[in-house]
Amino acid sequence: MSSEPKPLTLSFNSARFLQSASKLSNSPAETEIEIAFAGRSNAGKSSAINALCNNKKLARTSKTPGRTQLINFFSLSEPRVRLVDLPGYGYAKVSLDLKEAWGQHLDDYLQNRACLSALVLIMDIRKPLTDFDRMLLDWSHRSQMPTLILLTKADKLKRGAAKQVYFKVVKELEEHDAILSVQLFSSTSKDGVEACRQSIIAFCQSRLIAPE
């Protein structure tokens, strides 16, 4: 007689740095599913990871956009899930050569990382749906990659204005059938942190059978 799988629990507080990779060939073995965080430089990607994991020092943050130049892997105590901080992209003061290298690493990871299971796209709520965002969304739509969108820095807008942006983004992405959800998020006020955790847990639950 079959029984329902146990609810999956992920301890985000247990997240620890695993390794950095300068390119896909230097990445850890594909033994776990990976949830990748991507976004334009200075959109608050590393801060979002830190807020989710309740550790301000986990992912490297800086007032200088573009400091995340490597693919950074973080493991959770659940042995089959990793969080991945992808290189930020689009900062004007970064050299063209470096931009090109970042673009190649990002594209290589997205196209060829077999254990990549979902994408968390970080967008500054004050500058949503940039060209880079649309490029990633087009890719995730074509590849049917499950995508969660975080509208970060929501505390920078009044609640009504933030909701307006939220509904605008939701409406524009109505045709994108791989979107898991769009969420308001603030690493400062912690709004949306628990909702994001639950979305990731629910997705992983759908991909994994929780251990006995």
Coordinates of C-alpha atoms in Angstrom, one line a residue:
M1 CA 0.0 0.0 0.0
S2 CA 1.6 3.3 -1.1
S3 CA 1.7 6.3 1.2
E4 CA 2.0 10.0 0.6
P5 CA 5.5 11.3 0.6
K6 CA 6.5 13.3 3.6
P7 CA 6.5 17.1 3.3
L8 CA 9.9 18.3 2.2
T9 CA 11.7 20.6 4.6
L10 CA 14.6 22.8 3.5
S11 CA 16.7 24.5 6.2
F12 CA 17.7 27.7 4.5
N13 CA 19.5 28.7 7.7
S14 CA 21.8 25.8 7.1
A15 CA 23.1 27.1 3.8
R16 CA 26.9 27.2 3.5
F17 CA 29.3 28.2 0.7
L18 CA 30.3 25.2 -1.3
Q19 CA 32.6 26.6 -4.0
S20 CA 33.0 29.1 -6.8
A21 CA 33.5 28.3 -10.4
S22 CA 35.0 30.5 -13.1
K23 CA 33.4 28.4 -15.8
L24 CA 31.0 25.5 -16.1
S25 CA 33.8 22.9 -16.3
N26 CA 34.9 24.0 -12.8
S27 CA 31.5 23.5 -11.3
P28 CA 30.7 20.8 -8.7
A29 CA 29.4 17.4 -9.8
E30 CA 25.7 17.3 -10.9
T31 CA 24.5 15.2 -8.0
E32 CA 21.9 17.7 -6.7
I33 CA 19.2 19.9 -8.2
E34 CA 20.1 23.5 -8.5
I35 CA 18.0 26.6 -8.0
A36 CA 19.8 29.5 -9.8
F37 CA 19.5 33.1 -9.0
A38 CA 20.0 35.5 -11.9
G39 CA 19.6 39.3 -12.3
R40 CA 21.1 42.5 -13.5
S41 CA 24.0 43.9 -11.4
N42 CA 22.8 45.9 -8.5
A43 CA 19.3 44.4 -8.6
G44 CA 19.8 42.9 -5.1
K45 CA 20.5 39.3 -6.0
S46 CA 23.1 38.5 -3.4
S47 CA 21.1 40.3 -0.8
A48 CA 18.1 38.3 -1.6
I49 CA 20.0 35.0 -1.1
N50 CA 21.4 36.3 2.2
A51 CA 17.9 37.2 3.3
L52 CA 16.4 33.8 2.4
C53 CA 19.2 32.1 4.3
N54 CA 19.2 34.5 7.2
N55 CA 22.9 35.1 6.8
K56 CA 24.2 38.5 5.8
K57 CA 27.6 37.2 5.0
L58 CA 26.7 34.2 2.9
A59 CA 26.6 35.7 -0.6
R60 CA 29.1 38.4 -1.4
T61 CA 27.5 41.9 -1.6
S62 CA 29.0 45.2 -2.5
K63 CA 28.0 48.8 -3.2
T64 CA 29.9 48.4 -6.4
P65 CA 27.7 46.6 -8.9
G66 CA 29.2 43.7 -10.8
R67 CA 31.3 42.2 -8.0
T68 CA 29.8 38.7 -8.5
Q69 CA 32.1 37.6 -11.3
L70 CA 32.0 33.8 -10.5
I71 CA 29.3 31.2 -10.3
N72 CA 28.9 30.6 -6.6
F73 CA 27.4 27.4 -5.2
F74 CA 25.7 27.1 -1.8
S75 CA 24.5 23.8 -0.3
L76 CA 21.6 23.2 2.1
S77 CA 21.5 20.5 4.7
E78 CA 19.0 18.8 2.5
P79 CA 21.6 16.9 0.5
R80 CA 19.9 17.2 -2.9
V81 CA 19.4 21.0 -3.2
R82 CA 21.8 23.8 -4.0
L83 CA 21.3 27.5 -4.4
V84 CA 23.5 29.1 -7.2
D85 CA 24.4 32.8 -7.4
L86 CA 25.0 33.5 -11.1
P87 CA 27.2 36.4 -12.3
G88 CA 25.4 39.8 -12.4
Y89 CA 25.2 41.4 -15.8
G90 CA 24.7 44.7 -17.4
Y91 CA 26.8 47.2 -15.4
A92 CA 28.0 49.9 -17.6
K93 CA 31.4 50.5 -15.9
V94 CA 32.5 46.9 -16.5
S95 CA 34.9 46.4 -19.4
L96 CA 33.4 45.0 -22.6
D97 CA 35.8 42.1 -22.5
L98 CA 34.7 41.2 -19.0
K99 CA 31.0 41.6 -20.0
E100 CA 31.5 39.2 -22.8
A101 CA 33.2 36.6 -20.5
W102 CA 30.4 36.9 -18.0
G103 CA 27.8 36.5 -20.8
Q104 CA 29.5 33.3 -22.0
H105 CA 29.7 31.8 -18.5
L106 CA 26.1 32.6 -17.8
D107 CA 24.9 31.2 -21.2
D108 CA 27.0 28.1 -20.8
Y109 CA 25.5 27.4 -17.3
L110 CA 21.9 28.0 -18.4
Q111 CA 22.2 26.0 -21.6
N112 CA 24.3 23.1 -20.4
R113 CA 23.9 22.5 -16.7
A114 CA 21.7 19.4 -16.6
C115 CA 20.9 19.7 -12.9
L116 CA 19.5 23.3 -13.2
S117 CA 15.9 22.9 -12.2
A118 CA 14.5 26.4 -11.7
L119 CA 15.4 30.0 -12.1
V120 CA 14.9 32.8 -9.6
L121 CA 15.0 36.0 -11.6
I122 CA 15.8 39.1 -9.6
M123 CA 14.4 42.4 -10.8
D124 CA 14.7 45.8 -9.1
I125 CA 11.0 46.9 -8.7
R126 CA 12.0 50.4 -9.8
K127 CA 13.5 49.1 -13.1
P128 CA 11.6 45.9 -14.0
L129 CA 11.7 44.0 -17.3
T130 CA 15.0 45.4 -18.6
D131 CA 16.4 44.0 -21.9
F132 CA 18.5 41.5 -19.9
D133 CA 15.4 40.4 -17.9
R134 CA 13.5 39.9 -21.1
M135 CA 16.3 37.9 -22.6
L136 CA 16.3 35.5 -19.7
L137 CA 12.5 35.3 -19.7
D138 CA 12.5 34.5 -23.4
W139 CA 15.0 31.8 -22.8
S140 CA 13.1 30.3 -19.8
H141 CA 9.9 30.4 -21.9
R142 CA 11.5 28.5 -24.8
S143 CA 13.2 26.0 -22.6
Q144 CA 10.2 25.7 -20.2
M145 CA 12.5 26.4 -17.2
P146 CA 10.3 27.0 -14.1
T147 CA 10.9 30.7 -13.1
L148 CA 10.2 32.6 -9.9
I149 CA 10.3 36.4 -10.2
L150 CA 11.3 38.5 -7.2
L151 CA 10.6 42.2 -7.5
T152 CA 13.3 43.3 -5.0
K153 CA 13.7 46.5 -3.1
A154 CA 10.0 46.7 -2.7
D155 CA 10.5 48.8 0.4
K156 CA 11.8 51.7 -1.8
L157 CA 8.2 52.2 -3.1
K158 CA 5.0 52.9 -1.3
R159 CA 2.7 49.9 -1.0
G160 CA 0.3 51.1 -3.7
A161 CA 3.0 51.9 -6.2
A162 CA 4.7 48.5 -5.5
K163 CA 1.4 46.8 -6.2
Q164 CA 1.0 48.7 -9.5
V165 CA 4.4 47.5 -10.7
Y166 CA 3.5 43.9 -9.5
F167 CA 0.3 43.8 -11.5
K168 CA 2.0 45.4 -14.6
V169 CA 4.7 42.6 -14.5
V170 CA 2.1 39.9 -14.0
K171 CA 0.0 41.1 -16.9
E172 CA 2.9 41.4 -19.2
L173 CA 4.0 37.8 -18.5
E174 CA 0.6 36.2 -18.9
E175 CA 1.8 34.3 -22.0
H176 CA 4.8 32.9 -20.2
D177 CA 3.6 29.6 -19.0
A178 CA 6.8 28.6 -17.1
I179 CA 6.4 31.4 -14.4
L180 CA 5.9 29.9 -11.0
S181 CA 4.9 33.2 -9.4
V182 CA 5.8 36.9 -9.2
Q183 CA 6.5 38.2 -5.7
L184 CA 7.2 41.5 -4.0
F185 CA 10.4 41.2 -2.0
S186 CA 12.6 43.2 0.3
S187 CA 15.8 42.0 1.9
T188 CA 15.7 45.0 4.2
S189 CA 12.1 44.7 5.6
K190 CA 12.1 40.9 5.0
D191 CA 8.7 41.3 3.1
G192 CA 8.3 38.3 0.8
V193 CA 11.2 36.3 2.3
E194 CA 9.0 33.5 3.7
A195 CA 6.8 33.4 0.6
C196 CA 9.9 32.9 -1.5
R197 CA 11.1 30.1 0.7
Q198 CA 7.7 28.4 0.5
S199 CA 7.7 28.7 -3.3
I200 CA 11.1 27.1 -3.5
I201 CA 10.1 24.3 -1.1
A202 CA 6.9 23.6 -3.0
F203 CA 8.9 23.4 -6.3
C204 CA 11.5 21.1 -4.8
Q205 CA 8.7 19.0 -3.3
S206 CA 7.4 18.5 -6.8
R207 CA 10.8 17.4 -8.1
L208 CA 11.9 15.2 -5.2
I209 CA 10.6 12.5 -3.0
A210 CA 11.4 13.5 0.6
P211 CA 13.7 11.0 2.4
E212 CA 12.1 8.7 4.9

